[in-house]
């Protein structure tokens, strides 16, 4: 039987992917599509409910995004969030105006006024998160106010007969304390959906699907050691066993122990067909004397392609290539409204003229779902919870020229950062925590002797999606331990600095 589907129409707000993820956390499959998806396509997809997201625009701006009006006539339950509520209001004959008391931003208290099912069982006052400059002033016909806040009289509205709901606040963010219940009420109580999205089913369906597609043919996968390519490879391996060949290129820019972990996981434990290529010397000699970050990236990307093509050449006919593309990559390249993150080529960047078909078993999954699948198919926690790591590896964290000597220093210092943050139980709270080696040396004193050596910079950030990040408030005691250990244990480093810049204005990586 067909599974339930919720379509999330993307109006460009920063929490959009979060909405689709929350729906899936409630075990209903959701897809994010551009706001201007055609009416015919909506009809064709036959969703059980539609959610209109927030967005950065004011509905009164010329060319402000709007969806096809006929979507509201389909009888499909619709929830409009923030800007989505404004779109609904405007299209159905109500009025949206700039808020009287300027922009409203942050936590506020919501009082449900009626007996709307959306607030069923949630009490008569709750903290919600708002961020808007406009609000609904005149309800569309047939609608009633269902909740207010002190500064926003129409903080929510509904027309239960037509199953149309609008909320000015953001149920998808954690600061809205009953946000998940509100979404659940919309999905289950008003739209009457079933909770039928289950990752265990996804695994068995996807394995069957890959088997059917691949038949007896040969599949190649470039493993990077990252979460996505690892889970994708493991899933394909489950489907086609030894027809899958994985190539792992050690470019000499990996962190301490990383290549060993790949071998022990994939070769020793999972018994996968793994070709391990130690290409570190090749990469290093091409990087000699190169200081410019873009030039370094380019060299690393190109060299990867060369090594990969050489290995591929040795394998004879290959029909499929596995890629660890995940849903946020698909959304980002597919919807014009979704915010664009700097495009990163994963796995060093594969050639564009690749002449085999792609297998992308994770292309419908969010990162947290990919991790759950990794867990279910038995990958190590260390791999599944690995922090994001740039394709060009330590090549971007050794600033200016990359040499074997500098890489060795950075690797040791970085390992201490990882170890101590883990020991303090803070590793899962960090988006990333690592060491950076700047191209300067300074004077220090150790024992009775003067030193002239490199500093390392520690970068630790908390973030939800790398678009913005806060520097992590690591305890002084922890920073102290890290600093002492690095200076004592890593000969060649005599100072430790901590980066206290958030993003923006900084970026997460130094390079
Ligand atoms: P920035 O430094 O732009 O990084 O704040 C945002 C996130 O992207 C990661 N990053 C990369 N990932 N290839 C990748 O696969 C790259 O070239 C690359 N550069 C940055 C970075 O680690 C952070 O998580």
XYZ file of C-alpha atoms and ligand atoms in Angstrom:
535
model
C 0.000 0.000 0.000
C 1.218 3.491 -0.753
C 2.715 5.278 2.208
C 1.465 8.572 3.542
C 3.142 11.648 2.099
C 3.375 15.190 3.440
C 4.514 17.835 0.973
C 6.443 20.708 2.505
C 6.330 23.734 0.195
C 9.555 25.651 0.619
C 9.210 29.428 0.832
C 12.865 29.874 1.735
C 12.810 30.165 5.529
C 15.789 28.999 7.525
C 13.918 26.222 9.358
C 12.446 24.568 6.279
C 14.405 21.355 6.319
C 13.650 21.106 9.987
C 9.925 20.979 9.228
C 10.348 18.042 6.853
C 12.586 16.308 9.368
C 10.138 16.793 12.231
C 7.367 15.251 10.150
C 9.562 12.222 9.527
C 10.440 12.044 13.213
C 6.707 11.624 13.683
C 6.948 8.635 11.319
C 5.290 10.214 8.317
C 7.288 10.476 5.112
C 7.729 14.053 3.914
C 9.263 15.698 0.893
C 10.344 19.277 0.502
C 9.432 20.842 -2.834
C 9.732 24.383 -4.252
C 6.838 26.708 -3.355
C 5.932 27.087 -7.011
C 5.423 23.345 -7.601
C 2.722 22.998 -10.242
C -0.840 22.204 -9.300
C -0.730 19.117 -11.524
C 2.336 17.799 -9.741
C 0.688 18.241 -6.360
C -2.370 16.366 -7.601
C -0.113 13.693 -9.020
C 1.810 13.226 -5.791
C -1.462 12.993 -3.907
C -0.169 14.083 -0.491
C -2.150 13.437 2.669
C -1.278 16.909 3.948
C 0.622 20.011 2.868
C 2.737 22.355 4.963
C 3.671 25.836 3.772
C 6.939 26.955 5.353
C 8.068 30.325 6.597
C 10.206 32.543 4.428
C 12.273 35.718 4.484
C 9.936 37.804 2.313
C 7.076 40.097 3.116
C 3.952 39.095 1.243
C 3.664 42.709 0.041
C 6.993 42.818 -1.753
C 6.689 42.798 -5.523
C 7.206 39.243 -6.768
C 6.796 37.772 -3.282
C 6.656 33.982 -3.584
C 3.227 32.370 -3.689
C 1.964 28.897 -4.427
C -0.769 27.869 -6.858
C -4.055 29.054 -5.375
C -5.891 25.903 -6.426
C -3.924 23.933 -3.844
C -6.343 25.282 -1.232
C -9.306 23.911 -3.158
C -8.091 20.312 -3.211
C -9.570 19.374 0.152
C -6.084 18.367 1.338
C -5.339 19.615 4.876
C -2.894 22.549 4.782
C -0.849 24.034 7.609
C 0.696 27.439 6.863
C 3.575 28.402 9.119
C 4.529 32.100 9.476
C 4.979 33.325 5.878
C 3.001 30.243 4.818
C 0.123 31.518 6.946
C 0.378 34.897 5.219
C 0.240 33.267 1.790
C -2.842 31.331 2.819
C -4.489 34.461 4.239
C -3.786 36.629 1.237
C -4.962 34.026 -1.267
C -8.177 33.312 0.579
C -9.211 36.960 0.894
C -7.843 37.980 4.299
C -5.352 40.736 5.025
C -1.737 40.719 6.163
C -0.074 43.895 7.449
C 3.201 44.916 9.024
C 3.068 44.353 12.794
C 2.032 47.456 14.694
C 4.750 47.038 17.279
C 7.662 46.382 14.895
C 9.236 42.958 14.379
C 8.527 40.260 16.869
C 11.414 37.906 17.473
C 12.020 35.201 20.051
C 10.073 33.429 22.757
C 6.574 34.476 23.579
C 3.482 32.972 25.211
C 0.613 31.659 23.176
C -2.923 31.307 24.448
C -5.165 29.004 22.443
C -8.603 30.595 22.399
C -10.875 27.948 21.017
C -11.070 24.209 20.954
C -8.932 23.746 17.885
C -7.677 20.164 17.559
C -4.186 21.492 16.849
C -3.800 22.439 20.546
C -5.654 19.398 21.809
C -4.382 18.293 25.195
C -1.759 21.047 25.439
C -3.213 23.374 28.086
C -4.132 27.017 27.785
C -0.769 28.715 27.670
C 2.488 27.626 26.060
C 5.845 29.034 25.071
C 6.311 29.428 21.331
C 8.983 30.865 19.033
C 8.127 33.769 16.732
C 10.077 35.623 14.098
C 8.042 37.910 11.886
C 7.494 41.454 10.699
C 4.013 40.972 9.221
C 0.946 39.394 10.731
C -2.629 38.576 9.804
C -4.959 41.528 10.479
C -8.162 40.336 8.796
C -9.115 36.667 8.692
C -10.133 35.076 5.417
C -13.775 34.151 5.256
C -14.760 31.044 7.165
C -11.726 31.246 9.457
C -11.641 31.791 13.224
C -8.862 32.918 15.542
C -7.509 29.923 17.419
C -4.686 31.437 19.443
C -3.249 34.826 20.438
C -0.200 36.286 22.092
C 0.046 39.645 23.877
C 1.358 41.395 20.794
C -0.223 39.292 18.081
C -4.003 38.887 18.314
C -4.181 36.505 15.333
C -1.306 34.184 16.226
C -3.178 31.211 14.803
C -6.300 30.642 12.743
C -8.215 27.808 11.234
C -11.071 26.777 9.045
C -11.613 23.228 10.313
C -14.380 22.536 7.783
C -11.850 22.995 4.974
C -8.968 21.627 7.079
C -6.922 24.793 6.659
C -4.695 25.937 9.528
C -2.309 28.818 10.011
C 0.196 29.503 12.784
C 2.307 32.610 13.119
C 4.838 30.845 15.346
C 7.301 28.074 14.455
C 6.234 24.656 15.779
C 9.341 23.053 14.262
C 11.915 24.761 16.503
C 12.783 23.454 19.942
C 11.912 26.734 21.698
C 8.271 26.046 20.900
C 7.852 23.632 23.749
C 4.832 21.754 22.424
C 5.936 22.086 18.794
C 6.098 18.367 18.102
C 2.685 17.789 19.675
C 1.222 20.584 17.573
C 2.626 19.050 14.394
C 1.445 15.611 15.522
C -2.041 16.976 16.165
C -2.091 18.480 12.687
C -0.923 15.273 11.034
C -2.905 12.736 12.999
C -5.933 14.470 14.500
C -6.871 16.915 11.773
C -5.384 15.321 8.643
C -6.009 11.763 9.884
C -2.682 10.421 8.604
C -1.146 7.123 9.677
C 2.370 6.967 11.118
C 3.831 4.553 8.595
C 7.370 5.764 7.800
C 9.815 3.341 9.309
C 13.558 3.198 8.704
C 13.691 -0.589 9.104
C 11.262 -0.846 6.186
C 13.393 1.635 4.307
C 16.425 -0.637 4.634
C 14.668 -3.757 3.375
C 12.936 -1.888 0.549
C 16.112 -0.183 -0.495
C 18.107 -3.431 -0.435
C 15.477 -5.125 -2.604
C 15.462 -2.157 -4.947
C 19.258 -2.101 -5.341
C 19.306 -5.871 -5.966
C 16.699 -5.551 -8.679
C 18.462 -2.622 -10.331
C 21.990 -3.978 -10.236
C 21.288 -7.614 -11.050
C 24.639 -9.307 -11.652
C 26.534 -6.135 -12.572
C 29.533 -4.535 -10.931
C 29.375 -1.570 -8.574
C 32.110 0.811 -7.482
C 32.165 3.070 -4.457
C 34.658 5.732 -3.443
C 34.785 5.534 0.328
C 35.871 8.641 2.164
C 35.496 7.373 5.701
C 32.652 9.875 6.169
C 29.213 8.916 7.432
C 27.324 9.202 4.169
C 29.600 7.235 1.869
C 30.101 4.595 4.582
C 26.394 4.015 5.126
C 25.707 4.059 1.389
C 28.437 1.457 0.806
C 27.200 -0.737 3.651
C 23.659 -0.648 2.302
C 24.751 -1.519 -1.220
C 26.990 -4.262 0.169
C 24.007 -5.741 1.968
C 22.222 -5.860 -1.379
C 24.911 -7.090 -3.769
C 27.796 -8.388 -1.617
C 31.032 -8.852 -3.511
C 29.761 -7.242 -6.677
C 30.606 -4.027 -4.821
C 34.213 -2.852 -4.882
C 35.152 0.046 -2.599
C 38.129 2.248 -3.249
C 39.592 4.237 -0.403
C 42.257 6.747 -1.313
C 44.554 7.747 1.508
C 45.585 11.207 0.378
C 47.880 11.707 3.348
C 45.526 14.409 4.617
C 43.467 12.229 6.911
C 43.332 12.553 10.675
C 45.149 10.269 13.058
C 43.882 6.693 12.928
C 41.301 7.429 10.270
C 42.586 5.212 7.484
C 43.136 2.369 9.953
C 39.520 2.696 11.062
C 38.298 2.415 7.482
C 40.301 -0.774 6.950
C 39.218 -2.348 10.202
C 35.552 -1.525 9.639
C 35.125 -2.370 6.001
C 37.760 -4.979 5.319
C 38.153 -6.799 8.625
C 34.710 -6.488 10.127
C 32.284 -6.189 7.251
C 34.392 -8.308 4.868
C 33.902 -5.894 2.037
C 35.915 -5.857 -1.115
C 38.151 -2.877 -0.299
C 40.980 -1.472 -2.349
C 43.176 0.665 -0.164
C 45.367 3.075 -2.099
C 48.142 4.827 -0.254
C 48.575 7.902 -2.418
C 49.915 10.212 0.265
C 53.269 10.792 -1.414
C 51.607 11.748 -4.684
C 49.389 14.292 -2.996
C 52.192 15.733 -0.919
C 54.539 16.185 -3.819
C 51.859 17.971 -5.819
C 51.153 20.226 -2.850
C 54.805 21.170 -2.343
C 55.295 24.918 -2.447
C 51.566 25.700 -2.869
C 50.194 28.238 -0.385
C 46.977 29.439 -1.970
C 43.909 27.722 -0.453
C 41.929 27.516 -3.687
C 44.939 26.116 -5.530
C 45.375 23.507 -2.809
C 41.744 22.445 -3.015
C 41.982 22.188 -6.767
C 45.116 20.051 -6.659
C 43.638 17.742 -4.045
C 40.430 17.348 -6.064
C 42.272 16.685 -9.314
C 44.721 14.256 -7.831
C 41.869 12.328 -6.272
C 40.230 11.954 -9.656
C 43.477 10.725 -11.205
C 44.060 8.105 -8.545
C 40.444 7.015 -8.664
C 40.443 6.717 -12.457
C 43.624 4.662 -12.355
C 42.103 2.235 -9.883
C 38.899 2.076 -11.843
C 40.905 1.274 -14.971
C 42.314 -1.796 -13.254
C 38.868 -3.151 -12.444
C 37.513 -3.705 -15.923
C 33.862 -3.041 -16.711
C 31.983 -1.144 -13.979
C 28.301 -0.357 -14.361
C 27.287 1.537 -11.266
C 28.834 4.096 -8.975
C 27.612 4.494 -5.390
C 27.336 8.029 -4.067
C 26.493 9.125 -0.552
C 24.196 11.935 -1.690
C 21.720 12.782 1.059
C 18.440 14.691 1.038
C 19.803 18.111 2.022
C 22.161 17.924 -1.013
C 19.182 17.097 -3.208
C 17.114 19.923 -1.762
C 19.936 22.398 -2.059
C 20.582 21.680 -5.671
C 16.925 21.228 -6.510
C 14.931 24.070 -4.975
C 15.780 27.595 -5.916
C 14.434 28.963 -2.657
C 16.431 26.827 -0.266
C 19.396 28.710 1.117
C 22.603 27.843 -0.652
C 25.512 26.548 1.326
C 28.931 26.861 -0.240
C 29.062 23.853 -2.534
C 31.431 21.238 -1.277
C 32.532 18.392 -3.397
C 32.488 15.303 -1.303
C 34.980 12.511 -1.689
C 37.393 14.915 -3.304
C 35.022 15.608 -6.206
C 34.309 12.904 -8.715
C 34.794 13.427 -12.438
C 31.839 15.007 -14.137
C 32.008 12.885 -17.272
C 31.551 9.674 -15.360
C 30.097 7.096 -17.689
C 28.244 4.864 -15.309
C 24.868 5.020 -13.653
C 24.651 6.380 -10.128
C 23.325 4.481 -7.147
C 22.321 6.971 -4.484
C 20.547 4.919 -1.833
C 20.432 7.776 0.709
C 19.126 10.532 -1.495
C 15.822 10.716 0.348
C 17.284 10.709 3.850
C 18.272 13.370 6.316
C 21.577 13.059 8.149
C 20.046 11.808 11.383
C 18.175 9.135 9.427
C 21.414 8.117 7.702
C 23.010 7.697 11.128
C 20.118 5.583 12.386
C 20.429 3.354 9.348
C 24.166 3.063 9.906
C 23.449 1.945 13.452
C 20.855 -0.558 12.312
C 23.200 -2.153 9.819
C 25.992 -2.436 12.327
C 28.510 0.321 11.606
C 30.669 1.470 14.543
C 29.445 4.390 16.606
C 32.792 6.130 16.020
C 32.119 6.181 12.310
C 28.462 7.043 12.502
C 29.004 9.989 14.792
C 32.039 11.246 12.971
C 32.137 15.010 12.697
C 31.876 16.560 9.258
C 35.331 16.585 7.720
C 36.204 18.544 4.592
C 36.962 16.583 1.415
C 40.447 18.180 1.181
C 41.033 16.996 4.734
C 43.870 18.432 6.776
C 44.987 20.137 3.575
C 42.677 23.015 4.540
C 43.704 22.994 8.198
C 47.422 23.312 7.585
C 47.397 26.931 6.500
C 49.544 27.876 3.500
C 52.054 25.236 2.382
C 51.280 21.656 3.393
C 54.278 19.543 4.356
C 54.628 16.115 5.924
C 56.179 17.699 8.999
C 53.311 20.136 9.540
C 50.733 17.420 8.928
C 52.351 15.237 11.561
C 52.203 18.066 14.124
C 48.610 18.866 13.328
C 47.548 15.229 13.437
C 48.962 14.726 16.919
C 47.514 17.959 18.279
C 44.145 17.231 16.705
C 44.047 13.750 18.216
C 44.539 15.268 21.675
C 41.683 17.719 21.074
C 39.413 14.824 20.046
C 40.453 12.621 22.914
C 39.979 15.198 25.652
C 36.662 16.482 24.363
C 35.446 12.921 24.262
C 36.775 12.201 27.730
C 34.862 15.256 28.983
C 31.707 13.771 27.448
C 31.246 16.767 25.152
C 31.946 15.207 21.751
C 28.310 14.773 20.729
C 27.554 18.351 21.710
C 30.100 19.730 19.281
C 29.324 20.185 15.614
C 33.051 20.085 15.044
C 36.132 20.418 17.213
C 39.606 20.292 15.714
C 43.039 21.824 15.537
C 44.435 24.192 12.911
C 48.094 24.877 12.184
C 48.884 28.462 11.163
C 52.030 29.238 9.178
C 53.837 31.174 11.882
C 56.286 30.373 14.614
C 56.950 32.211 17.827
C 59.213 32.153 20.796
C 58.434 30.225 23.959
C 60.340 28.737 26.826
C 60.430 25.136 27.895
C 62.594 23.962 30.772
C 65.573 26.252 30.490
C 65.516 26.489 26.765
C 63.932 28.897 24.390
C 61.721 27.332 21.754
C 60.790 28.668 18.366
C 57.847 26.652 17.206
C 54.315 26.622 15.775
C 51.157 27.366 17.722
C 47.960 25.439 17.117
C 44.548 27.024 17.119
C 41.675 25.043 18.535
C 38.356 25.499 16.802
C 35.265 24.049 18.482
C 31.767 25.045 17.415
C 28.179 24.166 18.108
C 25.769 24.352 15.222
C 22.665 22.735 13.750
C 23.601 22.804 10.105
C 26.940 24.621 9.640
C 25.135 27.635 8.156
C 25.706 29.484 11.389
C 27.789 28.374 14.337
C 28.643 29.540 17.839
C 32.089 28.987 19.288
C 31.733 26.339 21.943
C 32.005 27.523 25.519
C 34.420 24.753 26.479
C 35.234 24.735 30.199
C 38.518 26.449 31.085
C 39.656 23.278 32.841
C 39.229 21.301 29.629
C 41.050 23.934 27.570
C 43.791 23.856 30.160
C 44.215 20.083 29.900
C 44.207 20.222 26.104
C 46.750 23.020 26.056
C 49.120 21.365 28.520
C 48.954 18.026 26.762
C 49.565 19.470 23.323
C 52.550 21.555 24.370
C 54.032 18.715 26.416
C 53.392 15.904 23.993
C 53.746 17.433 20.572
C 57.317 18.496 20.032
C 57.253 21.397 17.610
C 54.227 23.147 19.137
C 54.732 25.687 21.885
C 51.417 27.539 22.157
C 47.705 26.829 22.019
C 45.129 29.452 21.069
C 41.351 29.127 21.171
C 39.230 30.621 18.397
C 36.330 32.591 19.857
C 34.751 33.717 16.597
C 31.260 32.668 15.653
C 29.969 32.115 12.113
C 29.223 34.594 10.737
C 31.508 36.536 10.623
C 34.033 33.693 10.777
C 33.703 30.417 8.925
C 34.044 27.089 10.694
C 37.212 26.039 8.880
C 40.323 28.142 8.672
C 42.020 27.750 5.377
P 32.739 26.684 6.593
O 34.209 26.642 6.826
O 32.374 27.224 5.241
O 32.301 25.153 6.581
O 31.998 27.360 7.707
C 30.987 24.699 6.701
C 31.031 23.193 6.824
O 31.512 22.588 5.618
C 32.666 21.807 5.869
N 33.578 22.001 4.754
C 33.766 21.133 3.747
N 33.217 19.921 3.511
N 34.504 19.729 1.524
C 33.601 19.206 2.399
O 33.134 18.088 2.173
C 35.086 20.947 1.684
O 35.894 21.377 0.874
C 34.694 21.679 2.863
N 35.046 22.895 3.359
C 34.337 23.075 4.504
C 33.208 22.323 7.174
O 33.991 21.350 7.829
C 31.968 22.705 7.914
O 31.352 21.595 8.521
